[in-house]
Short mmCIF file of C-alpha atoms in Angstrom, two decimals:
data_model
loop_
_atom_site.label_atom_id
_atom_site.label_comp_id
_atom_site.label_asym_id
_atom_site.label_seq_id
_atom_site.Cartn_x
_atom_site.Cartn_y
_atom_site.Cartn_z
CA MET L 27 -22.14 -3.50 48.97
CA SER L 28 -23.94 -6.05 49.93
CA ALA L 29 -21.87 -8.77 52.34
CA ASP L 30 -22.10 -11.60 49.99
CA GLN L 31 -20.75 -9.37 47.19
CA LEU L 32 -17.28 -8.97 49.00
CA SER L 33 -14.37 -10.54 47.25
CA VAL L 34 -12.46 -12.47 49.42
CA TYR L 35 -8.74 -10.08 48.33
CA GLU L 36 -11.19 -7.27 49.47
CA ALA L 37 -12.15 -9.28 53.19
CA ILE L 38 -8.45 -10.27 53.23
CA ARG L 39 -6.87 -7.19 52.93
CA GLN L 40 -10.02 -5.41 54.74
CA ARG L 41 -10.08 -7.77 58.17
CA ARG L 42 -8.62 -5.76 61.19
CA ASP L 43 -8.06 -7.28 64.88
CA VAL L 44 -10.67 -4.94 66.04
CA ARG L 45 -10.85 -3.51 69.66
CA ALA L 46 -12.14 0.15 69.77
CA GLU L 47 -14.75 -0.08 66.60
CA PHE L 48 -17.42 -1.74 68.49
CA THR L 49 -20.80 0.57 67.82
CA GLY L 50 -22.24 -0.95 70.73
CA GLU L 51 -25.57 -2.95 69.02
CA VAL L 52 -25.09 -6.42 69.42
CA ILE L 53 -24.78 -9.13 66.43
CA ASP L 54 -27.95 -9.61 65.22
CA ASP L 55 -28.77 -13.92 65.05
CA GLU L 56 -29.24 -14.41 61.62
CA THR L 57 -26.05 -12.94 60.71
CA LEU L 58 -24.00 -14.66 63.54
CA MET L 59 -25.37 -18.13 62.06
CA ARG L 60 -24.01 -17.01 59.21
CA LEU L 61 -20.76 -16.60 60.35
CA LEU L 62 -20.59 -20.20 61.92
CA THR L 63 -21.31 -20.82 59.11
CA ALA L 64 -18.62 -20.14 57.30
CA ALA L 65 -16.28 -21.30 59.81
CA HIS L 66 -17.59 -25.14 59.75
CA GLN L 67 -17.23 -25.18 56.10
CA ALA L 68 -13.20 -24.95 57.11
CA PRO L 69 -11.08 -27.35 56.27
CA SER L 70 -10.35 -30.16 58.89
CA VAL L 71 -8.08 -33.41 59.38
CA GLY L 72 -9.45 -36.85 58.54
CA ASN L 73 -12.82 -34.23 57.93
CA SER L 74 -12.93 -34.84 61.96
CA GLN L 75 -13.90 -31.30 62.84
CA PRO L 76 -13.34 -31.01 66.17
CA TRP L 77 -13.87 -27.69 66.40
CA ASP L 78 -17.35 -25.48 69.54
CA PHE L 79 -18.50 -22.07 69.43
CA VAL L 80 -19.56 -21.40 72.74
CA ILE L 81 -21.51 -17.85 72.36
CA VAL L 82 -21.04 -16.00 75.44
CA ARG L 83 -23.75 -13.12 76.07
CA GLU L 84 -24.53 -12.72 80.01
CA PRO L 85 -22.89 -9.63 81.26
CA ASP L 86 -21.47 -10.92 84.32
CA THR L 87 -20.34 -13.39 82.42
CA LEU L 88 -18.44 -10.35 80.30
CA ARG L 89 -17.03 -8.51 82.90
CA ARG L 90 -16.11 -10.88 84.73
CA PHE L 91 -14.08 -12.39 81.96
CA ALA L 92 -13.02 -8.43 80.68
CA ASP L 93 -12.18 -8.11 84.45
CA HIS L 94 -9.83 -10.66 84.19
CA VAL L 95 -8.20 -10.16 80.82
CA ALA L 96 -7.13 -6.52 82.56
CA ASP L 97 -5.31 -8.28 85.48
CA MET L 98 -2.75 -10.11 82.33
CA ARG L 99 -2.72 -7.51 81.13
CA VAL L 100 -1.37 -5.32 84.63
CA ALA L 101 0.66 -8.37 84.51
CA PHE L 102 2.31 -8.34 81.51
CA ARG L 103 3.30 -4.65 81.44
CA GLU L 104 5.18 -5.49 84.49
CA SER L 105 7.43 -7.39 82.01
CA LEU L 106 8.20 -4.98 79.47
CA PRO L 107 11.39 -3.03 79.61
CA ALA L 108 10.38 0.61 80.82
CA ASP L 109 10.49 1.70 76.37
CA ARG L 110 8.57 -0.26 75.73
CA ALA L 111 5.82 -0.56 78.56
CA ALA L 112 5.00 2.89 77.70
CA THR L 113 4.89 2.27 73.86
CA PHE L 114 2.08 -0.41 75.06
CA ASP L 115 0.23 1.95 77.41
CA PRO L 116 -1.57 3.34 75.10
CA ILE L 117 -2.80 -0.20 72.84
CA LYS L 118 -6.13 -1.49 73.68
CA ILE L 119 -5.70 -4.83 73.80
CA GLU L 120 -9.81 -6.27 74.03
CA GLY L 121 -13.46 -5.08 73.74
CA ILE L 122 -15.32 -8.09 75.91
CA VAL L 123 -18.18 -6.52 76.94
CA GLU L 124 -18.33 -3.62 74.14
CA SER L 125 -18.45 -6.46 71.36
CA GLY L 126 -21.66 -8.17 73.69
CA THR L 127 -20.71 -10.97 72.36
CA GLY L 128 -18.43 -13.40 72.66
CA ILE L 129 -17.20 -16.64 71.02
CA VAL L 130 -14.99 -19.48 72.70
CA VAL L 131 -13.62 -21.12 70.03
CA THR L 132 -12.39 -24.59 71.15
CA HIS L 133 -10.73 -27.57 70.79
CA ASP L 134 -11.50 -31.19 70.71
CA ASP L 135 -8.69 -33.96 69.86
CA SER L 136 -11.03 -36.53 70.30
CA ARG L 137 -13.11 -36.22 67.49
CA GLY L 138 -12.56 -38.73 64.48
CA GLY L 139 -11.60 -41.62 66.68
CA PRO L 140 -9.00 -42.57 67.23
CA GLN L 141 -7.46 -42.52 63.58
CA VAL L 142 -8.03 -40.18 62.00
CA LEU L 143 -6.51 -39.92 58.40
CA GLY L 144 -3.44 -37.52 58.09
CA ARG L 145 -2.93 -36.81 61.90
CA ALA L 146 -1.22 -39.73 62.02
CA SER L 147 2.18 -38.32 62.16
CA VAL L 148 1.38 -34.68 62.54
CA PRO L 149 -0.83 -34.84 65.91
CA GLU L 150 -0.88 -30.65 65.69
CA THR L 151 -2.79 -30.72 62.70
CA GLY L 152 -5.77 -31.32 64.41
CA VAL L 153 -5.70 -27.84 66.97
CA TYR L 154 -4.43 -25.56 63.22
CA SER L 155 -8.07 -27.52 62.16
CA THR L 156 -10.05 -25.14 64.59
CA VAL L 157 -7.70 -22.54 64.01
CA LEU L 158 -8.49 -22.63 60.47
CA ALA L 159 -11.93 -22.09 60.39
CA ILE L 160 -11.76 -19.54 62.60
CA GLN L 161 -9.77 -17.48 60.21
CA ASN L 162 -12.90 -18.49 57.53
CA LEU L 163 -14.92 -16.56 60.30
CA TRP L 164 -12.79 -13.45 60.07
CA LEU L 165 -13.08 -13.33 57.09
CA ALA L 166 -17.29 -13.51 56.74
CA ALA L 167 -17.56 -11.18 59.81
CA THR L 168 -15.35 -8.77 57.74
CA ALA L 169 -17.76 -8.59 54.92
CA GLU L 170 -21.11 -8.05 56.73
CA GLN L 171 -18.77 -5.25 58.67
CA VAL L 172 -18.20 -7.11 61.81
CA GLY L 173 -15.95 -6.59 63.86
CA VAL L 174 -13.98 -9.79 65.43
CA GLY L 175 -11.51 -9.26 68.08
CA TRP L 176 -9.01 -12.31 69.21
CA VAL L 177 -8.71 -11.69 73.07
CA SER L 178 -5.40 -13.73 73.94
CA PHE L 179 -4.00 -12.28 77.37
CA TYR L 180 -6.11 -15.03 80.11
CA ASP L 181 -5.13 -17.84 81.91
CA PRO L 182 -6.60 -20.70 80.19
CA GLU L 183 -7.69 -22.52 83.01
CA ILE L 184 -10.16 -19.49 84.45
CA LEU L 185 -11.59 -19.17 80.57
CA ARG L 186 -12.04 -23.63 80.94
CA GLU L 187 -13.59 -22.77 84.52
CA LEU L 188 -16.17 -19.68 83.00
CA VAL L 189 -17.08 -21.90 80.46
CA GLY L 190 -17.45 -24.98 81.59
CA LEU L 191 -15.24 -26.72 79.75
CA PRO L 192 -14.99 -30.69 80.26
CA ALA L 193 -11.53 -32.04 80.45
CA GLY L 194 -10.54 -32.28 77.03
CA ILE L 195 -11.50 -29.56 75.76
CA LYS L 196 -9.40 -27.11 75.26
CA PRO L 197 -9.52 -23.48 74.35
CA ILE L 198 -8.66 -21.63 71.23
CA ALA L 199 -9.50 -18.60 71.40
CA TRP L 200 -11.74 -15.86 72.88
CA LEU L 201 -13.55 -14.08 70.30
CA CYS L 202 -15.05 -10.27 70.65
CA VAL L 203 -17.33 -10.24 67.60
CA GLY L 204 -19.27 -7.02 66.90
CA PRO L 205 -21.11 -4.84 64.77
CA VAL L 206 -18.27 -2.12 63.80
CA ASP L 207 -19.02 1.77 61.62
CA HIS L 208 -15.64 1.14 59.65
CA PHE L 209 -11.98 -0.67 60.29
CA GLN L 210 -8.35 0.57 60.83
CA GLU L 211 -6.85 0.67 57.26
CA VAL L 212 -3.34 0.36 59.86
CA PRO L 213 -3.19 -2.94 61.80
CA ASP L 214 -3.76 -1.13 65.61
CA LEU L 215 0.25 -2.82 66.38
CA GLU L 216 1.77 -0.99 63.60
CA ARG L 217 0.08 2.82 64.53
CA PHE L 218 0.65 2.59 67.78
CA GLY L 219 4.30 1.42 67.01
CA TRP L 220 4.70 -1.48 69.09
CA ARG L 221 5.77 -3.62 65.84
CA SER L 222 5.67 -2.57 61.59
CA GLY L 223 5.32 -5.73 59.83
CA ARG L 224 8.02 -6.98 57.63
CA PRO L 225 8.25 -6.89 54.32
CA LEU L 226 6.83 -10.33 52.51
CA ALA L 227 10.05 -11.13 50.10
CA ALA L 228 11.59 -11.96 54.15
CA ALA L 229 9.28 -14.56 53.89
CA ILE L 230 10.27 -16.16 50.79
CA HIS L 231 12.45 -18.81 49.66
CA HIS L 232 13.73 -21.22 47.07
CA GLU L 233 14.02 -24.42 47.01
CA ARG L 234 15.76 -24.29 50.96
CA PHE L 235 15.54 -22.33 53.91
CA GLY L 236 17.70 -19.82 53.73
CA ALA L 237 17.97 -19.47 50.12
CA ASN L 238 16.03 -16.62 49.61
CA THR L 239 17.08 -14.36 46.68
CA ASP L 240 14.29 -11.49 46.95
CA SER L 241 15.91 -9.50 50.04
CA GLY L 242 19.21 -8.83 51.53
CA GLU L 243 18.28 -9.80 54.98
CA PRO L 244 19.73 -12.59 57.06
CA ASN L 245 17.25 -15.57 57.56
CA MET K 7 -15.79 -14.09 37.04
CA SER K 8 -12.64 -12.65 37.65
CA ALA K 9 -10.20 -13.58 40.05
CA ASP K 10 -10.67 -10.18 41.65
CA GLN K 11 -13.98 -10.94 42.30
CA LEU K 12 -15.52 -14.22 43.80
CA SER K 13 -17.09 -13.69 46.91
CA VAL K 14 -15.73 -14.79 50.41
CA TYR K 15 -18.40 -16.47 50.83
CA GLU K 16 -18.21 -18.01 47.99
CA ALA K 17 -14.64 -18.58 48.21
CA ILE K 18 -15.58 -20.44 51.34
CA ARG K 19 -18.23 -22.71 50.32
CA GLN K 20 -15.98 -23.74 46.91
CA ARG K 21 -12.59 -24.04 48.78
CA ARG K 22 -11.09 -28.26 48.17
CA ASP K 23 -8.56 -29.72 49.78
CA VAL K 24 -7.26 -30.58 46.31
CA ARG K 25 -5.68 -33.80 45.79
CA ALA K 26 -6.85 -35.63 41.90
CA GLU K 27 -8.29 -32.15 39.72
CA PHE K 28 -4.13 -30.49 39.51
CA THR K 29 -4.30 -29.48 34.98
CA GLY K 30 -0.34 -30.57 35.08
CA GLU K 31 -0.34 -26.71 34.45
CA VAL K 32 2.70 -24.84 37.01
CA ILE K 33 1.06 -22.32 38.71
CA ASP K 34 2.55 -18.76 37.08
CA ASP K 35 4.61 -16.19 39.34
CA GLU K 36 2.42 -13.59 39.25
CA THR K 37 -0.85 -15.90 40.39
CA LEU K 38 1.27 -17.64 43.36
CA MET K 39 3.13 -13.77 44.29
CA ARG K 40 -0.67 -12.47 45.19
CA LEU K 41 -1.33 -16.45 46.77
CA LEU K 42 1.70 -15.30 49.32
CA THR K 43 0.97 -11.76 49.46
CA ALA K 44 -2.66 -12.88 50.66
CA ALA K 45 -1.32 -15.23 53.16
CA HIS K 46 0.70 -12.15 54.87
CA GLN K 47 -1.64 -9.60 54.95
CA ALA K 48 -2.70 -13.11 58.03
CA PRO K 49 -2.71 -11.74 61.71
CA SER K 50 -0.71 -12.49 63.67
CA VAL K 51 -0.09 -12.16 67.98
CA GLY K 52 1.75 -9.21 68.49
CA ASN K 53 2.28 -8.70 64.71
CA SER K 54 5.43 -10.90 65.43
CA GLN K 55 4.32 -12.15 61.26
CA PRO K 56 5.85 -15.51 62.53
CA TRP K 57 5.46 -17.43 58.94
CA ASP K 58 7.41 -18.57 56.50
CA PHE K 59 7.87 -20.05 52.59
CA VAL K 60 9.37 -22.03 51.19
CA ILE K 61 9.14 -23.03 47.44
CA VAL K 62 9.47 -26.10 46.01
CA ARG K 63 9.78 -27.18 42.42
CA GLU K 64 13.30 -28.92 42.48
CA PRO K 65 11.35 -32.41 40.09
CA ASP K 66 13.64 -34.24 42.37
CA THR K 67 12.62 -33.15 45.46
CA LEU K 68 8.91 -32.86 44.93
CA ARG K 69 9.64 -36.70 43.97
CA ARG K 70 11.71 -38.08 46.73
CA PHE K 71 8.87 -35.83 48.73
CA ALA K 72 6.30 -37.79 47.10
CA ASP K 73 8.01 -41.28 47.85
CA HIS K 74 8.63 -40.30 52.15
CA VAL K 75 4.34 -40.11 51.59
CA ALA K 76 3.75 -43.19 49.85
CA ASP K 77 5.64 -44.89 52.51
CA MET K 78 3.78 -43.22 55.32
CA ARG K 79 0.56 -44.23 53.90
CA VAL K 80 1.26 -47.61 53.59
CA ALA K 81 1.85 -47.53 57.55
CA PHE K 82 -0.88 -45.21 58.27
CA ARG K 83 -2.43 -48.64 56.26
CA GLU K 84 -1.69 -50.62 58.32
CA SER K 85 -2.96 -49.44 61.46
CA LEU K 86 -6.19 -49.96 60.89
CA PRO K 87 -8.96 -52.61 61.16
CA ALA K 88 -9.58 -54.43 57.81
CA ASP K 89 -13.33 -52.19 57.21
CA ARG K 90 -11.11 -48.61 57.24
CA ALA K 91 -8.50 -50.05 55.35
CA ALA K 92 -10.88 -50.87 52.92
CA THR K 93 -12.86 -47.72 52.82
CA PHE K 94 -9.15 -46.16 52.66
CA ASP K 95 -7.72 -47.84 49.65
CA PRO K 96 -9.58 -45.51 46.63
CA ILE K 97 -8.16 -41.81 48.46
CA LYS K 98 -5.84 -40.22 47.29
CA ILE K 99 -3.42 -38.38 49.37
CA GLU K 100 -1.45 -36.06 47.82
CA GLY K 101 -1.05 -34.08 44.92
CA ILE K 102 2.71 -33.47 45.04
CA VAL K 103 4.17 -33.85 41.61
CA GLU K 104 1.25 -33.60 40.20
CA SER K 105 0.64 -29.78 41.51
CA GLY K 106 4.71 -29.40 39.73
CA THR K 107 4.53 -25.91 43.45
CA GLY K 108 4.68 -27.41 46.89
CA ILE K 109 5.02 -24.36 50.13
CA VAL K 110 6.29 -25.52 52.51
CA VAL K 111 5.31 -22.94 55.45
CA THR K 112 7.42 -23.14 58.80
CA HIS K 113 6.99 -21.20 61.84
CA ASP K 114 9.53 -19.13 64.06
CA ASP K 115 8.66 -18.73 67.60
CA SER K 116 11.62 -16.55 68.24
CA ARG K 117 10.22 -14.22 65.65
CA GLY K 118 9.10 -11.05 67.87
CA GLY K 119 11.52 -11.04 70.32
CA PRO K 120 10.75 -12.11 73.90
CA GLN K 121 7.64 -10.08 74.91
CA VAL K 122 5.15 -11.26 72.25
CA LEU K 123 1.95 -8.65 72.77
CA GLY K 124 -0.55 -11.20 73.37
CA ARG K 125 1.56 -14.51 73.45
CA ALA K 126 2.88 -13.89 77.12
CA SER K 127 -0.15 -16.85 78.80
CA VAL K 128 -1.32 -18.80 75.77
CA PRO K 129 2.41 -18.79 73.97
CA GLU K 130 0.54 -21.09 70.97
CA THR K 131 -0.88 -18.68 69.56
CA GLY K 132 2.54 -17.80 67.57
CA VAL K 133 1.83 -20.98 65.93
CA TYR K 134 -1.89 -20.36 65.38
CA SER K 135 -1.09 -17.11 63.14
CA THR K 136 0.44 -19.22 61.23
CA VAL K 137 -1.84 -21.36 60.14
CA LEU K 138 -5.14 -18.06 60.02
CA ALA K 139 -2.48 -17.35 56.82
CA ILE K 140 -2.45 -20.79 55.61
CA GLN K 141 -6.63 -20.05 55.33
CA ASN K 142 -5.93 -16.84 53.38
CA LEU K 143 -3.50 -18.45 51.18
CA TRP K 144 -6.31 -21.42 50.79
CA LEU K 145 -8.81 -19.13 50.13
CA ALA K 146 -7.42 -16.62 47.86
CA ALA K 147 -6.00 -19.58 45.74
CA THR K 148 -9.93 -20.77 45.46
CA ALA K 149 -10.15 -17.35 43.78
CA GLU K 150 -7.53 -18.24 40.88
CA GLN K 151 -8.23 -21.57 40.73
CA VAL K 152 -5.83 -22.48 41.51
CA GLY K 153 -6.37 -25.92 44.06
CA VAL K 154 -4.08 -26.24 47.52
CA GLY K 155 -3.69 -29.62 49.02
CA TRP K 156 -2.71 -29.67 52.37
CA VAL K 157 -0.50 -33.02 53.06
CA SER K 158 0.24 -34.33 56.28
CA PHE K 159 1.45 -38.04 55.98
CA TYR K 160 4.96 -36.91 56.68
CA ASP K 161 7.66 -37.30 59.62
CA PRO K 162 8.57 -33.59 60.29
CA GLU K 163 12.04 -34.48 60.46
CA ILE K 164 11.53 -35.61 56.77
CA LEU K 165 10.88 -32.97 55.91
CA ARG K 166 12.99 -30.76 57.81
CA GLU K 167 16.08 -32.34 56.69
CA LEU K 168 14.98 -32.01 52.58
CA VAL K 169 14.54 -28.05 52.98
CA GLY K 170 17.20 -27.11 55.10
CA LEU K 171 15.38 -26.22 57.86
CA PRO K 172 17.65 -24.62 60.56
CA ALA K 173 16.75 -25.16 64.01
CA GLY K 174 13.53 -23.44 65.65
CA ILE K 175 12.05 -23.39 62.59
CA LYS K 176 9.05 -25.69 62.81
CA PRO K 177 7.18 -26.84 59.87
CA ILE K 178 3.56 -26.76 59.68
CA ALA K 179 2.18 -27.65 56.61
CA TRP K 180 3.33 -28.57 53.04
CA LEU K 181 1.16 -27.53 50.47
CA CYS K 182 0.37 -28.44 46.96
CA VAL K 183 -0.54 -25.76 44.61
CA GLY K 184 -1.50 -25.94 41.31
CA PRO K 185 -4.34 -24.88 39.11
CA VAL K 186 -7.49 -27.03 38.53
CA ASP K 187 -9.82 -27.41 36.31
CA HIS K 188 -12.58 -27.04 38.80
CA PHE K 189 -13.22 -28.51 42.10
CA GLN K 190 -14.93 -30.68 43.43
CA GLU K 191 -18.58 -30.51 44.81
CA VAL K 192 -18.26 -33.17 48.29
CA PRO K 193 -15.10 -33.08 49.64
CA ASP K 194 -13.19 -36.27 48.98
CA LEU K 195 -13.62 -37.66 52.49
CA GLU K 196 -17.37 -37.63 52.44
CA ARG K 197 -17.52 -38.67 48.54
CA PHE K 198 -15.31 -42.45 49.89
CA GLY K 199 -18.13 -42.58 52.73
CA TRP K 200 -14.11 -42.50 54.71
CA ARG K 201 -16.11 -39.63 57.71
CA SER K 202 -19.36 -37.05 57.30
CA GLY K 203 -19.99 -33.72 58.68
CA ARG K 204 -21.01 -32.84 61.72
CA PRO K 205 -23.76 -30.46 62.15
CA LEU K 206 -23.47 -27.14 62.97
CA ALA K 207 -26.46 -27.10 65.16
CA ALA K 208 -24.19 -29.92 67.59
CA ALA K 209 -21.44 -27.86 67.59
CA ILE K 210 -22.84 -24.23 68.66
CA HIS K 211 -22.97 -23.60 72.45
CA HIS K 212 -25.12 -21.17 74.81
CA GLU K 213 -23.13 -19.58 77.46
CA ARG K 214 -21.84 -22.78 78.92
CA PHE K 215 -20.31 -25.35 76.95
CA GLY K 216 -22.69 -28.77 76.98
CA ALA K 217 -24.73 -25.75 77.20
CA ASN K 218 -26.41 -26.54 73.41
CA THR K 219 -30.04 -25.79 72.66
CA ASP K 220 -29.71 -26.43 68.96
CA SER K 221 -29.10 -30.25 68.66
CA GLY K 222 -29.91 -34.17 70.01
CA GLU K 223 -26.38 -34.95 70.28
CA PRO K 224 -24.97 -35.26 73.49
CA ASN K 225 -22.08 -33.33 74.95
#
């Protein structure tokens, strides 16, 4: 099946947060542009399109970020009780070097000027717009058999310095992006026993929060 | 074409923030469940699945929220310079009553316990997860010929009270959700001259922010 044909429902079902399945090939520029085009078609409050994408492929930059993330991994592990640390140990948290391409997604809250339509009373809708663009990119990548892994084990100030973000530009995500030969069927954190999913029924409420007719779970 | 078949790229292209195109029919429960299932398949930091969905169909609740949003619209209009106010006047900002169904998407930052894998150094990744779920829902809705309109003209405290959100549960969005007979080809805010899109090339940087080889725009 060609990338153009994968249905949105299948893309949503197949999408995984990829760490270990990168083939080592680097995504070609044409495919990368299709992913960025998909991201750029996301909705944004007041049509502000507050996102930017920094494409990182310099091996030295990838290596330095991977080293930083490795340090952050150690710090997180040390915060865990012993049983959780043991569960955490085999879980891979990034594929920065292996993917060959990082996309640093950033947010500019000043874009759109002083009166962004729809942002006056809920200012967070600005950054939410940038996050919506990430999900577009992620689903398009799934159709391309390209894996995306969102790395969040980092100090934002280190990332800011690494790719030269000016004041006012907020880093939102480092995405490892590269071809994969398959996607895992079961998300890593379930496979490794870190945390299993919550039933959808527990998340659905009718008319008022807590008025949940579909589940015996307390709210 | 059936809803199962629309490609992810087409869904991304066709998706619109809908205000005026609701048919007045109410989305059936089976379709609504498919949309919520798509949302619930979103990635989440540490597999925390921190989202909830409050389905609102009581006409009185829809009416009360619409009245509140109308007040907020007036306040926003008054903040605008005269020329922008004139541009704003014909723009419809919500379809709360017409859509027949509101989905209040909420976020629980405590879900997943004290050590959410991947959230230690970037705590905002919690709320980002909930936003990713919204984009899944929005794209699945597009495949179903169901419109979604994200309303953000509201005081979060009013919305909290309206649907009974307990402390610790943050409202992220009110989504108007209902069948449409078509999607606009051009986004409303472009059609009405509020703000046109930025070229993608201006959003792409290489290796470092501002090292933008594709555009003459200053960064």
